[in-house]
Coordinates of C-alpha atoms and ligand atoms in Angstrom, one line a residue:
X147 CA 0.0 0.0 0.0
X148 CA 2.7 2.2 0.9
X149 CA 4.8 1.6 -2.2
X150 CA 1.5 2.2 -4.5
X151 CA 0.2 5.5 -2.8
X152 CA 3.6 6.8 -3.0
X153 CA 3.7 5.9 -6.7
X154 CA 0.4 8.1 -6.9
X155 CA -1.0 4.8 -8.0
X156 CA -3.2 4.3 -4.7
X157 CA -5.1 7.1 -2.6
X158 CA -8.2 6.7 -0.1
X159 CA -10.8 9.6 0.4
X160 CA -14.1 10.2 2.6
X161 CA -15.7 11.9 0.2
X162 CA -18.0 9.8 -2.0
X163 CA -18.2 12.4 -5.0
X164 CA -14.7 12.2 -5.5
X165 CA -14.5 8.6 -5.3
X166 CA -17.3 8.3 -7.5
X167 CA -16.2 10.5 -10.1
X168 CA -12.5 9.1 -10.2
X169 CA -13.6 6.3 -12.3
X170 CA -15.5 4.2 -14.5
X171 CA -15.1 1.1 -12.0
X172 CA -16.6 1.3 -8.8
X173 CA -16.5 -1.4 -6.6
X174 CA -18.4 -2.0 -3.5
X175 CA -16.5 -3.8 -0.9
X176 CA -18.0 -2.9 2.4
X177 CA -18.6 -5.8 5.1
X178 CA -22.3 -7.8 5.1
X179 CA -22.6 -9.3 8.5
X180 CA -25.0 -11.5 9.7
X181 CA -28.0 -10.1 11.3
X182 CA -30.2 -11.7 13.6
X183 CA -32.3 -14.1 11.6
X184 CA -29.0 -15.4 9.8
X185 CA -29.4 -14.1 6.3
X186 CA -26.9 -11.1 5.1
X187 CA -27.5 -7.4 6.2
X188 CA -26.9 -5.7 2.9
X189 CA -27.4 -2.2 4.2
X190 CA -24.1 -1.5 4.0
X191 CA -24.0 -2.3 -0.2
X192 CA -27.1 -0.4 0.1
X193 CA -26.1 2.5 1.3
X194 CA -23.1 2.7 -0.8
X195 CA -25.5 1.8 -3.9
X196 CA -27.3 5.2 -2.9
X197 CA -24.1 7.3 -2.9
X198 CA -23.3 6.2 -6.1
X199 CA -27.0 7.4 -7.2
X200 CA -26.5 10.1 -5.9
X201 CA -23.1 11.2 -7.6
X202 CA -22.5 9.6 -11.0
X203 CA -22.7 11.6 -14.2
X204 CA -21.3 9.1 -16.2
X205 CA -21.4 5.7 -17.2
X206 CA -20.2 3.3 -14.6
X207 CA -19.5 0.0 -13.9
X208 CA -20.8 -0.7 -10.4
X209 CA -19.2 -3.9 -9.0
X210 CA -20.5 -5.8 -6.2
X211 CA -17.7 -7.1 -4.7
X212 CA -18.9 -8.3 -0.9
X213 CA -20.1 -11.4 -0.2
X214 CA -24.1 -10.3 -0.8
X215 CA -27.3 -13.3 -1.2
X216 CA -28.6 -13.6 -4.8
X217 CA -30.8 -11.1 -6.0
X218 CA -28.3 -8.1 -4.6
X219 CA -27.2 -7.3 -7.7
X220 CA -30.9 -6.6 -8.8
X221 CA -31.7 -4.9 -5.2
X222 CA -28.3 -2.3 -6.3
X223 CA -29.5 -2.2 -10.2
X224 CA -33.1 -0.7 -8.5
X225 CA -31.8 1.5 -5.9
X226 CA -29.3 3.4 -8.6
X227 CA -32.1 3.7 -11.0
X228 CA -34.3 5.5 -8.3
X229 CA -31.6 7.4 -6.9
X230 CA -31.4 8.5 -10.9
X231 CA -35.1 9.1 -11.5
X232 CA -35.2 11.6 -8.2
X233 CA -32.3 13.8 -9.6
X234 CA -34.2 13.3 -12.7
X235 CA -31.1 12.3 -15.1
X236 CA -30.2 9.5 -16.5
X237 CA -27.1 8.3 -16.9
X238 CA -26.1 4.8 -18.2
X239 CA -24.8 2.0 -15.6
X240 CA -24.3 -1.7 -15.6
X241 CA -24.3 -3.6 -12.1
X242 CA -21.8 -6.9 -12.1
X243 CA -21.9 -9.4 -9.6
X244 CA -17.9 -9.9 -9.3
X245 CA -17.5 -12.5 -6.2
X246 CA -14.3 -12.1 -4.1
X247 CA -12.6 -15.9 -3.4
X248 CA -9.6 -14.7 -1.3
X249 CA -8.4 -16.2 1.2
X250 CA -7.8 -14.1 4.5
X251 CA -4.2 -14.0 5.7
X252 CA -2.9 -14.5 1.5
X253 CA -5.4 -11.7 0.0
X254 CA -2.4 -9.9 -2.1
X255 CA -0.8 -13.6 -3.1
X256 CA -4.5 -14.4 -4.4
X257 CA -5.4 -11.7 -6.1
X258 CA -2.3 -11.4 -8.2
X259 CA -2.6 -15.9 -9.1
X260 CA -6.6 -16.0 -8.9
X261 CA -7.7 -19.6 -9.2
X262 CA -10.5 -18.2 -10.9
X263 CA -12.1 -14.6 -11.5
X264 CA -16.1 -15.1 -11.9
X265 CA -18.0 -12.7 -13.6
X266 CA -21.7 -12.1 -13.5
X267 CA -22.9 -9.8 -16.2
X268 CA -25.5 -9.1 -18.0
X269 CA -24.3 -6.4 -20.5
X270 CA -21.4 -7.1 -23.0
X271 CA -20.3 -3.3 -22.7
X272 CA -19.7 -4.5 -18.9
X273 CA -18.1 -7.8 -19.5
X274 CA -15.5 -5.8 -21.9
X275 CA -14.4 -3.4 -19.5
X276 CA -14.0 -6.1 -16.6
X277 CA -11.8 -8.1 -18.7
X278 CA -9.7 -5.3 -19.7
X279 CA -9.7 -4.7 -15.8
X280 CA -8.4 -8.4 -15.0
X281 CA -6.0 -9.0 -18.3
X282 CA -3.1 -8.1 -16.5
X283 CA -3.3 -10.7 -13.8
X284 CA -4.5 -13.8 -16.2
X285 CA -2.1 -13.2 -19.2
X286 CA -0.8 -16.9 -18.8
X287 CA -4.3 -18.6 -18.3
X288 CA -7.3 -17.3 -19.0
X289 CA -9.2 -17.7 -16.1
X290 CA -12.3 -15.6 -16.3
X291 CA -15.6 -17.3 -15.8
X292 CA -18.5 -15.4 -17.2
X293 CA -22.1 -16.2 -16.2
X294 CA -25.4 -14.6 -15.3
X295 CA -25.8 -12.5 -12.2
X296 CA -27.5 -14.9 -10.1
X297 CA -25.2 -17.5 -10.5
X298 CA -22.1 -15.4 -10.0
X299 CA -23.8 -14.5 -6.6
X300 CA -24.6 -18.3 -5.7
X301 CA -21.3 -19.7 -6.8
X302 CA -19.8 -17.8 -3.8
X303 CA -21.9 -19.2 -1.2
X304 CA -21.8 -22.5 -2.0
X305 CA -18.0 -22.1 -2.3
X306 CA -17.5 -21.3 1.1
X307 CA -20.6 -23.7 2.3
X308 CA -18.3 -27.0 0.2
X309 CA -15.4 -26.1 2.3
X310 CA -17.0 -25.4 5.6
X311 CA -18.6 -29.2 5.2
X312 CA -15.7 -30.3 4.2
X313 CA -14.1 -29.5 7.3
X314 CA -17.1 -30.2 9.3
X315 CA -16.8 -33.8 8.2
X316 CA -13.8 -34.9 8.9
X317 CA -14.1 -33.3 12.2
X318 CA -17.3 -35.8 12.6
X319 CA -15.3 -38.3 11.3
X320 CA -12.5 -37.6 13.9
X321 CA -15.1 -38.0 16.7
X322 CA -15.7 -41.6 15.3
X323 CA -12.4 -42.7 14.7
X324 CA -11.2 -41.5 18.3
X325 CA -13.9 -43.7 19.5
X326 CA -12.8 -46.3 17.7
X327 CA -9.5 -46.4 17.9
X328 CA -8.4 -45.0 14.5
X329 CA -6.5 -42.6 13.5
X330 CA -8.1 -39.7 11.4
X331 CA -4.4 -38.2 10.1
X332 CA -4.3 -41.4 8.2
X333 CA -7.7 -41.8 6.8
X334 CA -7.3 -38.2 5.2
X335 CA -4.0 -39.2 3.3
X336 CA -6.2 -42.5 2.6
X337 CA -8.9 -40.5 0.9
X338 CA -7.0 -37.0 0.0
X339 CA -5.3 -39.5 -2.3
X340 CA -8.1 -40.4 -4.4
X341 CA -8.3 -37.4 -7.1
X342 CA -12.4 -37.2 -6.9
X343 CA -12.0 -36.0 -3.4
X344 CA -8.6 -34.5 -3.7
X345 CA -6.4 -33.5 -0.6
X346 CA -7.5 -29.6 0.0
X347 CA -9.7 -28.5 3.5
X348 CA -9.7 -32.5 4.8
X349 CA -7.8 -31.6 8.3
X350 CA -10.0 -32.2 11.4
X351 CA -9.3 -29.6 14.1
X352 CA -10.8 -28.1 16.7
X353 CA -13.5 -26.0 14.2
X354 CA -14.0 -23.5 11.4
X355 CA -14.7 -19.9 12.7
X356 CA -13.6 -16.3 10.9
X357 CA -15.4 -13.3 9.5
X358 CA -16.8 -15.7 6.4
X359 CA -17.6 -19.4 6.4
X360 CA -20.5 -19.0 9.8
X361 CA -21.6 -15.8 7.9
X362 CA -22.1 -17.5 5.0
X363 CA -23.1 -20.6 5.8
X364 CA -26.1 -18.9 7.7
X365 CA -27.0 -16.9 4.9
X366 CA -26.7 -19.9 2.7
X367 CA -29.6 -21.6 5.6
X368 CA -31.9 -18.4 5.4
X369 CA -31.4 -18.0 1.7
X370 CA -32.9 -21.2 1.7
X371 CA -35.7 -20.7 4.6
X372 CA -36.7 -17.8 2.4
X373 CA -37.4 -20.4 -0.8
X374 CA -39.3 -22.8 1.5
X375 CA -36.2 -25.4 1.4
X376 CA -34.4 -26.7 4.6
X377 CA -30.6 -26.9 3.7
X378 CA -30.4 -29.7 5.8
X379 CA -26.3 -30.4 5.3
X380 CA -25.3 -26.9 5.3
X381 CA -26.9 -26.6 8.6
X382 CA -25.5 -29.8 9.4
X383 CA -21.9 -29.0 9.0
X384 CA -22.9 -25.2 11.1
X385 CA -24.1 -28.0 13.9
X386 CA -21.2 -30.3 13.5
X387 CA -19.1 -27.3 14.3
X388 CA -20.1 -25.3 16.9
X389 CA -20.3 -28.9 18.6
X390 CA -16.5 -29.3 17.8
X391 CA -15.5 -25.8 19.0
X392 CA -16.3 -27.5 22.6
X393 CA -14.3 -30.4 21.9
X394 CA -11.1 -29.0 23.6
X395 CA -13.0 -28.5 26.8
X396 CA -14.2 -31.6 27.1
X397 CA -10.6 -32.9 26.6
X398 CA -9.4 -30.6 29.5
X399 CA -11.7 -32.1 31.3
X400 CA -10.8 -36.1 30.3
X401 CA -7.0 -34.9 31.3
X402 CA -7.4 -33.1 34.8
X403 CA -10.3 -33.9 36.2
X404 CA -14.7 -32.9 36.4
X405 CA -13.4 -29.5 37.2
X406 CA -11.3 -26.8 36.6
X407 CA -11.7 -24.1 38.7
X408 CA -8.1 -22.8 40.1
X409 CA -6.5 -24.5 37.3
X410 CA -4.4 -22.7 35.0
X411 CA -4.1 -23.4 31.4
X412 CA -1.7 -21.7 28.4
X413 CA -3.4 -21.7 25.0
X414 CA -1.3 -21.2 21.9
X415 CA -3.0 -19.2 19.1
X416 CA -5.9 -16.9 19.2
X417 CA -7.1 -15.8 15.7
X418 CA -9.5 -17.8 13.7
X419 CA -6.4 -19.4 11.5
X420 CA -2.8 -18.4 10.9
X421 CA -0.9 -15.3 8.7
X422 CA -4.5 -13.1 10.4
X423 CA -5.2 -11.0 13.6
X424 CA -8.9 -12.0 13.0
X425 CA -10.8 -13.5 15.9
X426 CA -14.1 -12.8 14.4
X427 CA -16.2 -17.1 15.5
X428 CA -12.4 -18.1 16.7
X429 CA -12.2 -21.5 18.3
X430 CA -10.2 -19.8 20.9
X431 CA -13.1 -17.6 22.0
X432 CA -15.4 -20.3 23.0
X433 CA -13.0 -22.6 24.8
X434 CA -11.7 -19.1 26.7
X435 CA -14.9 -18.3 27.3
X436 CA -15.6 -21.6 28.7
X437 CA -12.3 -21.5 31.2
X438 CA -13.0 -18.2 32.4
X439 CA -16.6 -19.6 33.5
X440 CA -15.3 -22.2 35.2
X441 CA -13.0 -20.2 37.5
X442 CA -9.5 -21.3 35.3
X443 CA -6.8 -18.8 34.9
X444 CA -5.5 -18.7 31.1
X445 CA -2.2 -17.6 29.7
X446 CA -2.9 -17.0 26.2
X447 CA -0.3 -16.6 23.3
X448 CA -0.8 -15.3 19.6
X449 CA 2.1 -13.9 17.6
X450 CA -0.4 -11.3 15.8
X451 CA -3.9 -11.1 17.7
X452 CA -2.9 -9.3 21.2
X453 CA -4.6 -6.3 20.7
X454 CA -8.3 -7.9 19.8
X455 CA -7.7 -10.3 22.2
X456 CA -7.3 -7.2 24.8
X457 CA -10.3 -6.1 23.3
X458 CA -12.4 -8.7 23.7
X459 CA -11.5 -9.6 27.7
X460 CA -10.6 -5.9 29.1
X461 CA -11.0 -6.2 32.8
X462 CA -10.8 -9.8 32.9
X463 CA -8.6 -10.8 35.5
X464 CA -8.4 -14.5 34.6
X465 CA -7.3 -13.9 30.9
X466 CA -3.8 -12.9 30.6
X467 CA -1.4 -12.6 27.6
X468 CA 1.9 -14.1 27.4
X469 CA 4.9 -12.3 25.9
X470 CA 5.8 -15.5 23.8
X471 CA 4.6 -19.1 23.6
X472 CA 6.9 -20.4 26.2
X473 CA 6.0 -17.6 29.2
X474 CA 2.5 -18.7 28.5
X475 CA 3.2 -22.5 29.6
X476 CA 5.3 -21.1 32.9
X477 CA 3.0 -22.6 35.5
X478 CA 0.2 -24.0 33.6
X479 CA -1.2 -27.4 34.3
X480 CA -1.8 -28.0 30.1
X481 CA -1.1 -26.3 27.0
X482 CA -4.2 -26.1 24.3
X483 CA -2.9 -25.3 20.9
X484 CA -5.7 -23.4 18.7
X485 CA -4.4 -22.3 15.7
X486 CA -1.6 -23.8 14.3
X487 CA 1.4 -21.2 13.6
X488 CA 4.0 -21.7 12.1
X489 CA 6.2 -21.2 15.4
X490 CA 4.1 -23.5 17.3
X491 CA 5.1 -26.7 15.1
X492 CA 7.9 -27.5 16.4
X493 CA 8.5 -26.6 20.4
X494 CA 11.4 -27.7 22.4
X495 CA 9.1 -30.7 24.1
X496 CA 11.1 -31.5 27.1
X497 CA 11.1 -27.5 27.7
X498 CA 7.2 -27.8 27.8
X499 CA 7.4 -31.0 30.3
X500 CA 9.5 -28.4 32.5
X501 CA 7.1 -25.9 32.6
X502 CA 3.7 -27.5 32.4
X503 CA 2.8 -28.8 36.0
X504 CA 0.5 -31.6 34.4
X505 CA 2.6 -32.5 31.3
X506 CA -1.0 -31.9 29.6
X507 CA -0.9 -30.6 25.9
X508 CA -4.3 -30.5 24.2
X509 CA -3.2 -30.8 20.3
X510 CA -6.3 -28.7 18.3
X511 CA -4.8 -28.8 15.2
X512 CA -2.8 -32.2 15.2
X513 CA 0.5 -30.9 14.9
X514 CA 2.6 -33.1 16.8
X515 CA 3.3 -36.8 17.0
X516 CA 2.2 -38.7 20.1
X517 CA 5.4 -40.9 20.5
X518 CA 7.4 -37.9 20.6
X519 CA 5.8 -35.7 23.4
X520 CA 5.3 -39.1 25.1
X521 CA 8.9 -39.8 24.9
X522 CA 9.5 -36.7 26.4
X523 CA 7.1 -37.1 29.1
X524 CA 4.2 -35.0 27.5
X525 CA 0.6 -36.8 27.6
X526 CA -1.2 -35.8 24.6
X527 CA -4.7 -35.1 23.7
X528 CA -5.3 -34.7 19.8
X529 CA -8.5 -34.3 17.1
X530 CA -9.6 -38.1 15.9
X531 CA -6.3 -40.3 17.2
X532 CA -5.5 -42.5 20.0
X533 CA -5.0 -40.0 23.4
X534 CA -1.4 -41.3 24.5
X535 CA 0.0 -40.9 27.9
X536 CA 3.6 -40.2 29.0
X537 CA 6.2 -43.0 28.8
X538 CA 8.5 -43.0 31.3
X539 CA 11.5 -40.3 30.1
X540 CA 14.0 -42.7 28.6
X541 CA 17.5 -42.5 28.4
X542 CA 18.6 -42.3 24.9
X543 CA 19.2 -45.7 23.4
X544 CA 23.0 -46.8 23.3
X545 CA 24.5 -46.7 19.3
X546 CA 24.9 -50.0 18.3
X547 CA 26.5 -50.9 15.5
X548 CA 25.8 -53.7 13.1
X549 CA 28.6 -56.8 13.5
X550 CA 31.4 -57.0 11.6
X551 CA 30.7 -59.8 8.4
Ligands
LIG851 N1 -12.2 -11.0 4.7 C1 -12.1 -11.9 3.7 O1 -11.2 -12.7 3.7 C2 -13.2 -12.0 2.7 C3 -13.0 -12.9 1.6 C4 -14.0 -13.0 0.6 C5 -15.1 -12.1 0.7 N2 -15.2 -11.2 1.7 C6 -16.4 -10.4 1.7 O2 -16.0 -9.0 1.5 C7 -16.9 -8.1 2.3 C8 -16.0 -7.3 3.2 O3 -15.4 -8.1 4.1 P1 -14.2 -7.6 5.1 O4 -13.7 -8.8 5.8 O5 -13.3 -6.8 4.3 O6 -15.1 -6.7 6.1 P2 -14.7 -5.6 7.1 O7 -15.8 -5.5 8.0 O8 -13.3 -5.9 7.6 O9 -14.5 -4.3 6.2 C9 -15.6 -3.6 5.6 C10 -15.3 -2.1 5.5 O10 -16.4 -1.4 4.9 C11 -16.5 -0.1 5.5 N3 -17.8 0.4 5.2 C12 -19.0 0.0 5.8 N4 -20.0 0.8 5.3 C13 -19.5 1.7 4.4 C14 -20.0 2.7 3.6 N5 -21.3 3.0 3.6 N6 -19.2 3.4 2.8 C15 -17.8 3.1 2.9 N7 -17.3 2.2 3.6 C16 -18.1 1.4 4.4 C17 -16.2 -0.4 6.9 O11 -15.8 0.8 7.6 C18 -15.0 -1.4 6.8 O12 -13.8 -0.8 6.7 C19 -17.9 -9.0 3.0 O13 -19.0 -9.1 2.2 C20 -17.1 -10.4 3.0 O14 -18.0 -11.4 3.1 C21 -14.3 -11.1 2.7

C-alpha cells in the first residue's frame, strides 16, 4: 500500500463524490454481516448503492464485490435507478456481480494468481471493461468465468458452504475414529489421495470460525428458509461445528479432572487461522470463554492477535497474555494449541514438560506426534487419534553398531 500510494497509483478519500467521479469502475466492498435471523444485512452495499445514485454523471461500472445473497445485484440495479429518477437524469450504468474468493491471511498472493475470476454480467459493454480490468493478472491462463448474475452471486456461497462441510466432516469423522481407535491423520491421506475427493480442506481440528464461512453458511440456511427449502447439510456441518468448538473442553476435562476451577491453562494461538489477527467465530473464544466460566486462569499466546484479544477480555482478570509461547506455559497445568502457527510446530518438548505442572498438551490442530511428546514425558490429547500418555523419560538408546561380516 505504501509503495503504491507513493507511486500516486493508490489514494483513499471520505468523500464519496470524488471517489465516485475518479472512475469508470466502482467497486463495493463494504462488510455484510449477519443479522439476527441469519441471512446477510446488505445495508451497507445499500447505502453505498445510494451514494453512487446520488453522484455519478457518467457511465459506470458498479461492482458488487462483498459477499451479498442472490438477487443483490438486482436490489443495487433498483436502488441506482431511483436514486437517478429523483435527480431526474439519466445516466447509463451496468451492475456486475464480481464474487471475491480470497483467502484471508494471503489476500495480495491471491489476487495477483486467482484460481478463478467469476464474472456475472449481464451487458457485454460490462463484460469488456471487466476483462480489460483483469488482463493483467491472467495473461498466462485465461481464467475468467462469465455467467449470469445470479449465478455469480450463488457460486460464492456454496464455495465457502463446500469447504465449511468439508471441514465439518472430517471433524465428525475424527469424533468416530477417536472412539474407535483409528486414527483420522491417516484416513485423510487415505482419501485425499483419491483425485475425486482430492487432498484440499480435509484436516480435522478443533472447528472452522472467521469473519466468512459461519456468515455465510447462515445466509446460505436463510437464503434457503426464504425459498421454503431446509438446507439440511449446510446446517448440518454449522451443527457439527459449533459442537467441535467445545471439543477441547471436554478434553481438558478427560485430562485433569470434572473440574477446573483454580487451574491454570496456556493456550497457543488466538485468531480464527494463521498469517490473520482475526478473531471474528475463533475456536479460541469459546473454549476461553468456557475457562473463564469455570473459574480457570489462562495464559494466552498469539504472535499477531494481542490487541483484539485485549479487546475482547478488558478487565478480565483470569485472561492474561503471554509475551511468547513459552511464558505462557510457565505454571500451567496444560497447554491447548488453537491455531496452528508456524512457530508453534515444532516446540522444544522436554522445555514444555518443564514448565507445564500436568505435562497436559491438548493438540487442536494435530500438529505433533504422540510418540514424541510421550517420549519426552508430554501426555497428549489430539483431534480423531489415539490420546497417548507419558512413557517413562527414557535415556537415549545406546548406538549400536551392526557386526562386523
Ligand atoms: N475478509 C475476507 O477474507 C473476505 C473474503 C471474501 C469475501 N469477503 C467479503 O468481503 C466483504 C467485506 O469483508 P471484510 O472482511 O473486508 O469486512 P470488514 O468489516 O473488515 O470491512 C468492511 C469495510 O467497509 C467499510 N464500510 C462500511 N459501510 C461503508 C459505507 N457505507 N461506505 C464506505 N465504507 C463502508 C467499513 O468501515 C469497513 O472498513 C464481505 O461481504 C465479506 O463477506 C471477505
Amino acid at each position: 500500500m505504501q509503495r503504491n500510494a507513493a507511486a500516486g497509483r493508490l489514494s483513499f478519500s471520505t468523500d464519496s463524490g470524488q471517489a465516485v467521479a475518479h472512475g469508470t469502475i466502482l467497486f463495493i466492498a463494504v462488510g455484510t454481516p449477519a443479522g439476527e435471523d441469519g441471512s446477510a444485512d446488505v445495508r451497507h452495499v445499500m447505502a453505498v448503492a445510494r451514494s453512487i445514485g446520488r453522484e455519478m454523471a457518467e457511465y459506470k461500472v458498479v461492482v458488487n464485490k462483498s459477499t451479498v445473497p442472490v438477487g443483490t445485484a438486482d436490489a443495487v440495479h433498483a436502488v441506482l435507478r431511483e436514486a437517478l429518477q429523483e435527480r431526474g437524469v439519466i445516466v447509463p450504468f451496468s451492475v456486475v456481480s464480481n464474487p471475491e474468493f480470497l483467502k484471508e491471511g494471503a489476500a495480495i498472493a491471491d489476487f495477483m494468481r486467482p484460481d478463478r475470476v467469476v464474472l456475472g454480467c449481464s451487458s457485454d459493454q460490462a463484460e469488456f471493461i471487466m476483462r480489460g480490468l483483469y488482463a493483467p493478472f491472467l495473461r498466462n491462463r485465461e481464467r475468467i468465468q462469465v455467467m449470469d448474475v445470479r449465478s455469480a452471486e450463488l457460486t460464492k456461497y456454496v464455495a465457502n458452504a463446500m469447504l465449511a462441510q468439508r471441514i465439518s466432516f472430517m471433524n465428525e469423522m475424527a469424533g468416530l475414529a477417536e472412539r474407535l481407535g483409528a486414527d483420522i491423520e491417516k484416513v485423510r491421506i487415505g482419501i485425499g489421495s483419491d483425485e475425486r475427493i482430492g487432498p484440499h480442506f480435509l484436516y480435522a481440528g478443533c472447528g472452522w470460525g472467521g469473519s466468512c464461512f459461519p456468515k455465510d453458511v447462515r445466509a446460505l440456511v436463510s437464503m434457503g428458509q426464504d425459498q421454503g427449502l431446509e438446507m439440511g447439510m449446510v446446517r448440518a456441518s454449522m451443527q457439527v461445528n459449533e459442537r467441535q468448538k467445545h471439543r477441547l473442553m471436554e478434553m481438558l476435562h478427560e485430562a485433569l479432572g470434572p473440574t477446573l476451577k483454580g487451574r491454570t491453562v496456556a493456550v497457543w494461538g488466538l485468531a480464527f487461522k494463521p498469517e490473520t489477527d482475526d478473531m471474528r467465530e475463533a475456536p479460541s473464544r469459546v473454549l476461553i470463554d468456557a475457562l473463564v466460566a469455570e473459574g480457570a486462569t489462562v495464559q494466552a499466546y498469539d504472535p499477531v492477535a494481542h490487541e483484539n484479544a485485549a479487546r475482547l477480555w478488558q478487565g478480565e482478570p483470569l485472561v492474561q497474555l503471554a509475551p511468547s509461547a513459552m511464558h505462557a506455559c510457565d505454571g500451567a497445568d496444560a497447554l491447548v494449541v488453537v491455531t496452528e502457527w508456524r512457530e508453534f510446530r515444532s516446540p522444544v518438548f522436554e522445555e514444555l514438560a518443564q514448565r507445564l505442572t500436568e505435562r497436559v498438551v491438548i493438540d487442536g490442530r494435530n500438529l505433533y506426534r504422540g510418540e514424541e511428546l510421550a517420549a519426552a514425558g508430554l501426555r497428549h490429547w489430539s483431534i480423531g487419534r489415539p490420546a497417548v500418555a507419558a512413557a517413562a523419560p527414557k535415556a537415549p538408546a545406546a548406538l549400536s553398531w551392526p557386526a562386523a561380516a
